[in-house]
Amino acid sequence: MTAVPTAETTAGPATESAPVATAADAVGLPLTAAQSGMWYAQALDPQSPALNTAEYLDLEGALRPELLAQALHRTAREADALCVRIAQTPDGPRQFPLDLGTPGSGFPLHTADLRSEQDPRAAARAWMDDDLTRPFDLAAGPLFRHALLRIGDERWLWYQCVHHIVMDGFGYSLLARRTAEVYSALAARAQPGERPFGRLAELIADDAAYRHGEQFGKDRAHWAEALAGRPQAPSLAGRAELPSRTFLRRSARVPDRTVARLRALADELRATWPDVLIAAQALYVSRATGSSDVVLGMPMMGRMGSVALKIPGMVMNVLPLRLTVRPDTTTAGLTRQVVLAVRAARRHQRYRFEDIRRDLGLLGEGRALVGPLVNIMPFDYGLPFSGITAVPHNLSAGPVDDLTVNVYDRTDGRGLRIDHDANPAVYTGDELIAHQRRFLQLLNRIVSCDPAAPLAELGIATEEEQWRVLVEFNDTARPLPATTLIGPFEEQARRTPAAPALVYGDRTLTYAELNAEASRLARHLTGHGVRPGALVAIALPRSVELIVALLGVLKAGGAYLPLDPGYPAGRLTDMLEDAAPVCVVTDSATRTQLPDTELPYILLDRTDLSALSPLELPRAPSPRHPAYVIYTSGSTGRPKGVVVPHAAIDNRLRWMQHTYPLAPGDRVLQKTPSGFDVSVWEFFWALREGATLVVADPDGHKDPVYLARTIQEQSVTVCHFVPSMLQVFLAEPEAAGCSSLRDVFCSGEALPRDTVRGFHRTLPTAQLHNLYGPTEAAVDVTHHTCTPGRSGPVPIGRPVWNTRLYVLDAALKPCPPGITGELYLAGVQLADGYLHRPGLTATRFVADPYGQGGSRMYRTGDLARWTADGEVTYLGRTDQQVKLRGQRLEPGEIEAHLAAMDAVTGACVTVREDRPGDQRLVAYITGSPAVPDQESLRAHLSTVLPEYMVPSAIVRLDDFPLSPNGKLDRRALPAPATDAKTDGRAPCNPTEETLTRLFAEVLGLERVGTEAAFFDLGGTSLLAARLMSRIRDTLGFSAPIGTLFRAPTPAALADRLTDNTGTDTALEVLLPLRASGEGLPLFVFHPAGGISWCYSGLLPRLGAGRPVHGLQARGLTRDGESLPATMDEMAADYAEQIRTVQPQGPYRLLGWSVGGVIAHTVAVHLQQTGERVDLLALMDAYPSDQWRDLAGPTEADALGALLRMAGFEGGDGLTRDSVLATLRHEGSALAALPERVLNAVLGIVTNNARLMRTHRHHVFEGDLLFFTAGAPRAEDWLTPHAWRPYMTGRLDEHTLDCLHPEMTQPRQLDTIATVLTARLKELDT
Amino acid sequence: MTLPFDPTGTPGPTHLVLVNKAGERSLWPVFLPVPQGWRAEHGPASHANCLRTPGLTAG
């Protein structure tokens, strides 16, 4: 690249307005509200170029570069808002005028002639793209730069890059227009017109006036009302991330035909084309996010009726546009909404976006206010360049939080251009392409449709995507023989009569035996009127009899209804009344747990079947008859019975056998209770295929050790776990011995990736299959085999045979891959419906618009999306239904029971996860004070609900928290009270202790727990900036503010910060209190207890540049490490440690109390080995002769020393418990030390006391800096002059008004640090 | 997300009751065309009214 020398600027015309120096220049100007947000954003990540904005103009004609350079210079000087630098001052960030050089000497203009490049335009583009990635230094300035790149004889690219903090899009147009004007004047040898711009000071004054004026309050009220009860931010990606340093861009031209129709439609609707385009984006977002309430962000120039119309600067604002998009909304209706919303937003456009977010309490991560931004730039420059055409191209419109759709209307006949800009942390390039392609297709369809027709007919998937998700991904048709659940078992019994069919404890039954038993029972049941279509309840614990009963009912043609005898009698009664079975099969022990009804009870242990024929019955059920009825939780307070026909479950088992073939010799574990439908495949799959069923003990499924042993002893090859139980099982050491396992199936709840990893680690030879399905579709409808080494959510996978999955949006249109919708199921596995509940059946099993005529689909209520290769990922629920440890429950059912109680007026049940992985069911109630206490309520619920549905806590509230639109605000429900310990443990290392202190300081609180989140405690982004700077000064960890969003508690932050430094050094001999910094380090020595965390308070006070290392006693980290026998031995050891940090002197040493004596000894040792020690500072430390005659310390003395180390005065009668209680109460990190370390500390105290008394001091060659605790004390003989014999220089004494233990308290540290800093500075120079 | 089979919160005639040849019934939102193989048996009517029709009450 050849640089063309820029022509010397000719002397500027006399009229050129030079910036006038004013008094304000020295103190600078404050930032506008708009700029403050940007300044903060840049402070988050100073090296980020995200706030660089840039464009280039393609200039064609006989350009005179020297004149353009002059014009640029003159225009820049006229625009004082542009010519600033912005620096942090004690009053916050302020902007200072910046003296710009002239082109060629300082003015930021780069020129280059690229004509000799092979592809000059590409070379220019590469140069610009590279320049765009270079961050500006706000404090230094200038905050803009130009380039003039020649790419042809008459072709130039004029590039400008400006930090967003001084310029916005409208400002660009003002600058470009003025530059063209000046250039044209210069070219014509005429005087350019007068400076057209207003001044920065006017802008700031206007901003301040607005913020203190009446309109500000009106605007605030407007936005509060407009956004009341708004939905959560609708990101198309379904998640939020912090802005990245760069963005992805995908550009497209809107086809001319679409543009023409768009303009015509806008005219027809008496709107503008941007209104229609925004409506299209709202529809797209609504469908893609599944929300009818959409909030888009609309950048506005923010200059209405203000002086800013004439000022090129940063004024623009982003305003929320809230729109309602229902499937029955029409294009005309939606466009009308946009027109009105834009109009309202314009009237209140000066109220800052950041202020709206703050008003709504949305500061902090993941709580965005708006989804995608629609940035419409209808203005074109139409630049008056003399003799030159200028075509603008945007390169960067500023940072992209999520997705920004930039639309440009160029008057040159090139039509509309659309740039989709995306945050690469949220979207991949492919996703971005897909969004743009769909949006363009959707826009074309909207403008081609009747504007009065409901938008329901418009889906967002492209035609190709529709075909994939409906047809290609669902290609599962598989013709099967018409059989039943029981038929294949009978065939198997004929094939292998002598093979073992089931094992229970010591009992083994062959296929022939089992078949005969079941046939006898079937004959007996037939006698009770059981026939195809009839229902038989079975209430038996897991046993051989249970399996005989299941088979017997099916052989008789009936459908079985499992009853868990552990359920409360009330629930069993409801189920029996609702289902009205022909009879109940049970045994005499279980019978006592069942309610009395009119039904016949068949007690198997009292019924002699031996006389009945063991031959199979002639009357078999057909595939269309029901095979079983299983009850699930119902949202209205009543459980509902799902009726599953034989054909459905037969398909399910045939698919399973094909996919994971079982053979004779396989052993399948039966451990799922019969009331849950997973048990159906466990019971029947093995028996249909000649394998052996291993039946677990009745309560065995809850006991991981029992399960591991059973699997090993019985050589089980196949079994099932609910993921949470799998986790428990894998944690059991015996699980690793279960090497007989070949196929393990998971279902019932989301399978965490971590569990998959744990599985492959523990059972490397087994396969793990993730299955998914509701009881309403015969157990499972999707499958995914987990592979090691993958990351991200575990998909639920692909459809099973003869099954179709639809992911549909709110208008029942298919969602393309990657877009979340509700999961619908269709095919042969659908249940008949809910027993005796036709209304409920008609709302859940609905007409299938994509299947064969007259077919149905089941709506699962599950949120899901397709992956690009045809697997489905589960994403949660559309309703309140929850799964707790694999069990499906409807909070509504529990709420109904609570609300039915006396004195309770309202109830709400939810699953909370206040700590990761700790899910609990919590109920909230309102009612009179006569409401029974929590335990009585729980006791009552346990009489009507199964155990897993009884909340672990029931909280009484005066009122439910409501969102502004009057709905229950679930997020505002309080966590149930817990005991104080769980509110946040005590800090357990110096970093945590320091952080809790800094959190408290910055937030203005007395104390902050280790688990308290910064933003929950009232932290704002500006406070966050302050906190991070305090952390930087104190601990020397420089982390971007973003870290705080990800790790908002002292504990989490300490983890993050110490991760950077590697290992936990809290108790090592060498403790890097602050490892970073430039100057020589200060070494600080532990007091009697051996721990030097007490010096952490010095860190912020000494300034950030100085490293500080603590020396700590041996014996803290490793048991049995011997304690030094003499003070000299200790000093030699420490000196060696010091040399690992600083190999050579001069050394600076500081010690408090015993630490002072150690510091002196180390100093002498270092001098004896030829090193220089230029600072020895002691904090209230006295030579050993002053102690020699005193008695050795008692345990109470040692405990007192421990307290003093934490900065507290000791006292009489100290015990370990009382000392620990004090430390805990004061939030000291020492309180969290394990018992072992505390014991070590007590030993160290005793040893140090001994060393102190026996040590013989040598002479230190040099001065002593001494801090005396000057308050009257019992040991009145202590005096620093006692050091005279052991030093040669000056004794510089500073007396503090405090007691010895108080020396590390903030006020004293202020004084000590001031003296130390001054001395260190002297030494540094 | 907004679901086409749930009450809309508005009292208007938002739904139909469809029936197929097998006598199975389905609630259906009025804003969508009736799928093949189904015919409207009741409505347009409110969600609650649809659920009170004889075909959808327990019998």
PDB file of C-alpha atoms in Angstrom, chain A residues 817-926:
ATOM      1  CA  PRO A 817     -35.365 -25.757  12.928  1.00  0.00           C
ATOM      2  CA  GLY A 818     -33.952 -23.682  15.762  1.00  0.00           C
ATOM      3  CA  ILE A 819     -37.241 -21.950  16.545  1.00  0.00           C
ATOM      4  CA  THR A 820     -39.077 -22.879  19.716  1.00  0.00           C
ATOM      5  CA  GLY A 821     -42.706 -23.906  19.572  1.00  0.00           C
ATOM      6  CA  GLU A 822     -45.089 -26.299  21.244  1.00  0.00           C
ATOM      7  CA  LEU A 823     -44.523 -29.985  20.590  1.00  0.00           C
ATOM      8  CA  TYR A 824     -47.479 -31.893  19.104  1.00  0.00           C
ATOM      9  CA  LEU A 825     -47.544 -35.655  18.552  1.00  0.00           C
ATOM     10  CA  ALA A 826     -49.402 -37.637  15.924  1.00  0.00           C
ATOM     11  CA  GLY A 827     -49.553 -41.257  14.819  1.00  0.00           C
ATOM     12  CA  VAL A 828     -50.582 -44.675  16.074  1.00  0.00           C
ATOM     13  CA  GLN A 829     -49.288 -44.236  19.605  1.00  0.00           C
ATOM     14  CA  LEU A 830     -51.851 -41.663  20.622  1.00  0.00           C
ATOM     15  CA  ALA A 831     -54.071 -42.632  23.531  1.00  0.00           C
ATOM     16  CA  ASP A 832     -57.821 -42.786  23.042  1.00  0.00           C
ATOM     17  CA  GLY A 833     -58.183 -39.863  25.423  1.00  0.00           C
ATOM     18  CA  TYR A 834     -59.036 -39.265  29.069  1.00  0.00           C
ATOM     19  CA  LEU A 835     -61.432 -41.648  30.709  1.00  0.00           C
ATOM     20  CA  HIS A 836     -64.875 -40.033  31.094  1.00  0.00           C
ATOM     21  CA  ARG A 837     -63.434 -36.588  30.299  1.00  0.00           C
ATOM     22  CA  PRO A 838     -64.573 -35.771  26.729  1.00  0.00           C
ATOM     23  CA  GLY A 839     -64.100 -32.026  27.172  1.00  0.00           C
ATOM     24  CA  LEU A 840     -60.532 -32.364  28.347  1.00  0.00           C
ATOM     25  CA  THR A 841     -59.881 -34.918  25.598  1.00  0.00           C
ATOM     26  CA  ALA A 842     -61.150 -32.498  22.930  1.00  0.00           C
ATOM     27  CA  THR A 843     -58.796 -29.752  24.095  1.00  0.00           C
ATOM     28  CA  ARG A 844     -55.674 -31.950  24.257  1.00  0.00           C
ATOM     29  CA  PHE A 845     -56.278 -34.402  21.393  1.00  0.00           C
ATOM     30  CA  VAL A 846     -57.123 -32.080  18.545  1.00  0.00           C
ATOM     31  CA  ALA A 847     -57.629 -32.159  14.778  1.00  0.00           C
ATOM     32  CA  ASP A 848     -54.327 -32.609  12.917  1.00  0.00           C
ATOM     33  CA  PRO A 849     -54.063 -30.178   9.992  1.00  0.00           C
ATOM     34  CA  TYR A 850     -50.949 -31.966   8.684  1.00  0.00           C
ATOM     35  CA  GLY A 851     -52.058 -35.612   8.951  1.00  0.00           C
ATOM     36  CA  GLN A 852     -54.500 -37.837   7.123  1.00  0.00           C
ATOM     37  CA  GLY A 853     -58.039 -36.542   6.934  1.00  0.00           C
ATOM     38  CA  GLY A 854     -59.838 -36.835  10.274  1.00  0.00           C
ATOM     39  CA  SER A 855     -56.724 -37.722  12.283  1.00  0.00           C
ATOM     40  CA  ARG A 856     -55.766 -36.224  15.608  1.00  0.00           C
ATOM     41  CA  MET A 857     -52.656 -34.853  17.257  1.00  0.00           C
ATOM     42  CA  TYR A 858     -51.846 -34.555  20.945  1.00  0.00           C
ATOM     43  CA  ARG A 859     -50.578 -31.284  22.283  1.00  0.00           C
ATOM     44  CA  THR A 860     -47.952 -32.002  24.892  1.00  0.00           C
ATOM     45  CA  GLY A 861     -47.645 -28.582  26.486  1.00  0.00           C
ATOM     46  CA  ASP A 862     -43.896 -29.037  26.098  1.00  0.00           C
ATOM     47  CA  LEU A 863     -41.725 -26.426  24.451  1.00  0.00           C
ATOM     48  CA  ALA A 864     -39.296 -27.840  21.934  1.00  0.00           C
ATOM     49  CA  ARG A 865     -37.357 -27.103  18.802  1.00  0.00           C
ATOM     50  CA  TRP A 866     -35.891 -29.024  15.924  1.00  0.00           C
ATOM     51  CA  THR A 867     -32.171 -29.218  15.387  1.00  0.00           C
ATOM     52  CA  ALA A 868     -30.958 -28.792  11.830  1.00  0.00           C
ATOM     53  CA  ASP A 869     -30.545 -32.554  11.427  1.00  0.00           C
ATOM     54  CA  GLY A 870     -33.963 -33.587  12.616  1.00  0.00           C
ATOM     55  CA  GLU A 871     -33.713 -34.159  16.350  1.00  0.00           C
ATOM     56  CA  VAL A 872     -35.920 -32.434  18.868  1.00  0.00           C
ATOM     57  CA  THR A 873     -34.651 -30.602  21.937  1.00  0.00           C
ATOM     58  CA  TYR A 874     -36.921 -30.241  24.962  1.00  0.00           C
ATOM     59  CA  LEU A 875     -37.024 -26.728  26.414  1.00  0.00           C
ATOM     60  CA  GLY A 876     -39.605 -26.639  29.182  1.00  0.00           C
ATOM     61  CA  ARG A 877     -43.351 -26.248  29.562  1.00  0.00           C
ATOM     62  CA  THR A 878     -45.936 -23.921  28.089  1.00  0.00           C
ATOM     63  CA  ASP A 879     -47.950 -24.173  31.268  1.00  0.00           C
ATOM     64  CA  GLN A 880     -47.278 -24.597  34.942  1.00  0.00           C
ATOM     65  CA  GLN A 881     -46.998 -28.386  34.830  1.00  0.00           C
ATOM     66  CA  VAL A 882     -43.777 -29.492  36.455  1.00  0.00           C
ATOM     67  CA  LYS A 883     -41.735 -32.594  36.731  1.00  0.00           C
ATOM     68  CA  LEU A 884     -40.149 -33.186  40.039  1.00  0.00           C
ATOM     69  CA  ARG A 885     -37.704 -36.075  40.143  1.00  0.00           C
ATOM     70  CA  GLY A 886     -39.325 -37.596  37.097  1.00  0.00           C
ATOM     71  CA  GLN A 887     -42.885 -37.341  38.346  1.00  0.00           C
ATOM     72  CA  ARG A 888     -45.327 -35.197  36.487  1.00  0.00           C
ATOM     73  CA  LEU A 889     -47.483 -32.963  38.603  1.00  0.00           C
ATOM     74  CA  GLU A 890     -49.901 -30.128  38.088  1.00  0.00           C
ATOM     75  CA  PRO A 891     -49.540 -27.332  40.637  1.00  0.00           C
ATOM     76  CA  GLY A 892     -53.229 -26.643  39.981  1.00  0.00           C
ATOM     77  CA  GLU A 893     -54.143 -29.958  41.534  1.00  0.00           C
ATOM     78  CA  ILE A 894     -52.292 -29.123  44.750  1.00  0.00           C
ATOM     79  CA  GLU A 895     -53.596 -25.557  44.704  1.00  0.00           C
ATOM     80  CA  ALA A 896     -57.158 -26.843  44.443  1.00  0.00           C
ATOM     81  CA  HIS A 897     -56.683 -28.947  47.572  1.00  0.00           C
ATOM     82  CA  LEU A 898     -55.185 -26.056  49.510  1.00  0.00           C
ATOM     83  CA  ALA A 899     -57.857 -23.604  48.408  1.00  0.00           C
ATOM     84  CA  ALA A 900     -60.552 -26.025  49.526  1.00  0.00           C
ATOM     85  CA  MET A 901     -59.356 -25.726  53.114  1.00  0.00           C
ATOM     86  CA  ASP A 902     -61.031 -23.479  55.655  1.00  0.00           C
ATOM     87  CA  ALA A 903     -59.561 -20.007  56.046  1.00  0.00           C
ATOM     88  CA  VAL A 904     -57.381 -20.354  52.938  1.00  0.00           C
ATOM     89  CA  THR A 905     -58.345 -17.744  50.367  1.00  0.00           C
ATOM     90  CA  GLY A 906     -55.742 -18.312  47.703  1.00  0.00           C
ATOM     91  CA  ALA A 907     -53.002 -20.782  46.853  1.00  0.00           C
ATOM     92  CA  CYS A 908     -50.127 -20.992  44.449  1.00  0.00           C
ATOM     93  CA  VAL A 909     -47.693 -23.869  44.054  1.00  0.00           C
ATOM     94  CA  THR A 910     -44.389 -23.702  42.269  1.00  0.00           C
ATOM     95  CA  VAL A 911     -41.064 -25.498  41.975  1.00  0.00           C
ATOM     96  CA  ARG A 912     -38.189 -23.370  43.188  1.00  0.00           C
ATOM     97  CA  GLU A 913     -34.518 -23.850  42.561  1.00  0.00           C
ATOM     98  CA  ASP A 914     -32.946 -21.347  44.929  1.00  0.00           C
ATOM     99  CA  ARG A 915     -29.707 -23.236  44.777  1.00  0.00           C
ATOM    100  CA  PRO A 916     -28.587 -24.959  41.590  1.00  0.00           C
ATOM    101  CA  GLY A 917     -29.776 -28.545  41.511  1.00  0.00           C
ATOM    102  CA  ASP A 918     -31.932 -28.108  44.594  1.00  0.00           C
ATOM    103  CA  GLN A 919     -35.501 -28.309  43.321  1.00  0.00           C
ATOM    104  CA  ARG A 920     -38.277 -28.047  45.855  1.00  0.00           C
ATOM    105  CA  LEU A 921     -42.007 -27.846  45.680  1.00  0.00           C
ATOM    106  CA  VAL A 922     -43.212 -24.777  47.559  1.00  0.00           C
ATOM    107  CA  ALA A 923     -46.769 -23.640  48.202  1.00  0.00           C
ATOM    108  CA  TYR A 924     -47.875 -20.077  48.945  1.00  0.00           C
ATOM    109  CA  ILE A 925     -51.232 -19.336  50.515  1.00  0.00           C
ATOM    110  CA  THR A 926     -53.227 -16.337  51.618  1.00  0.00           C
TER     111      THR A 926
END
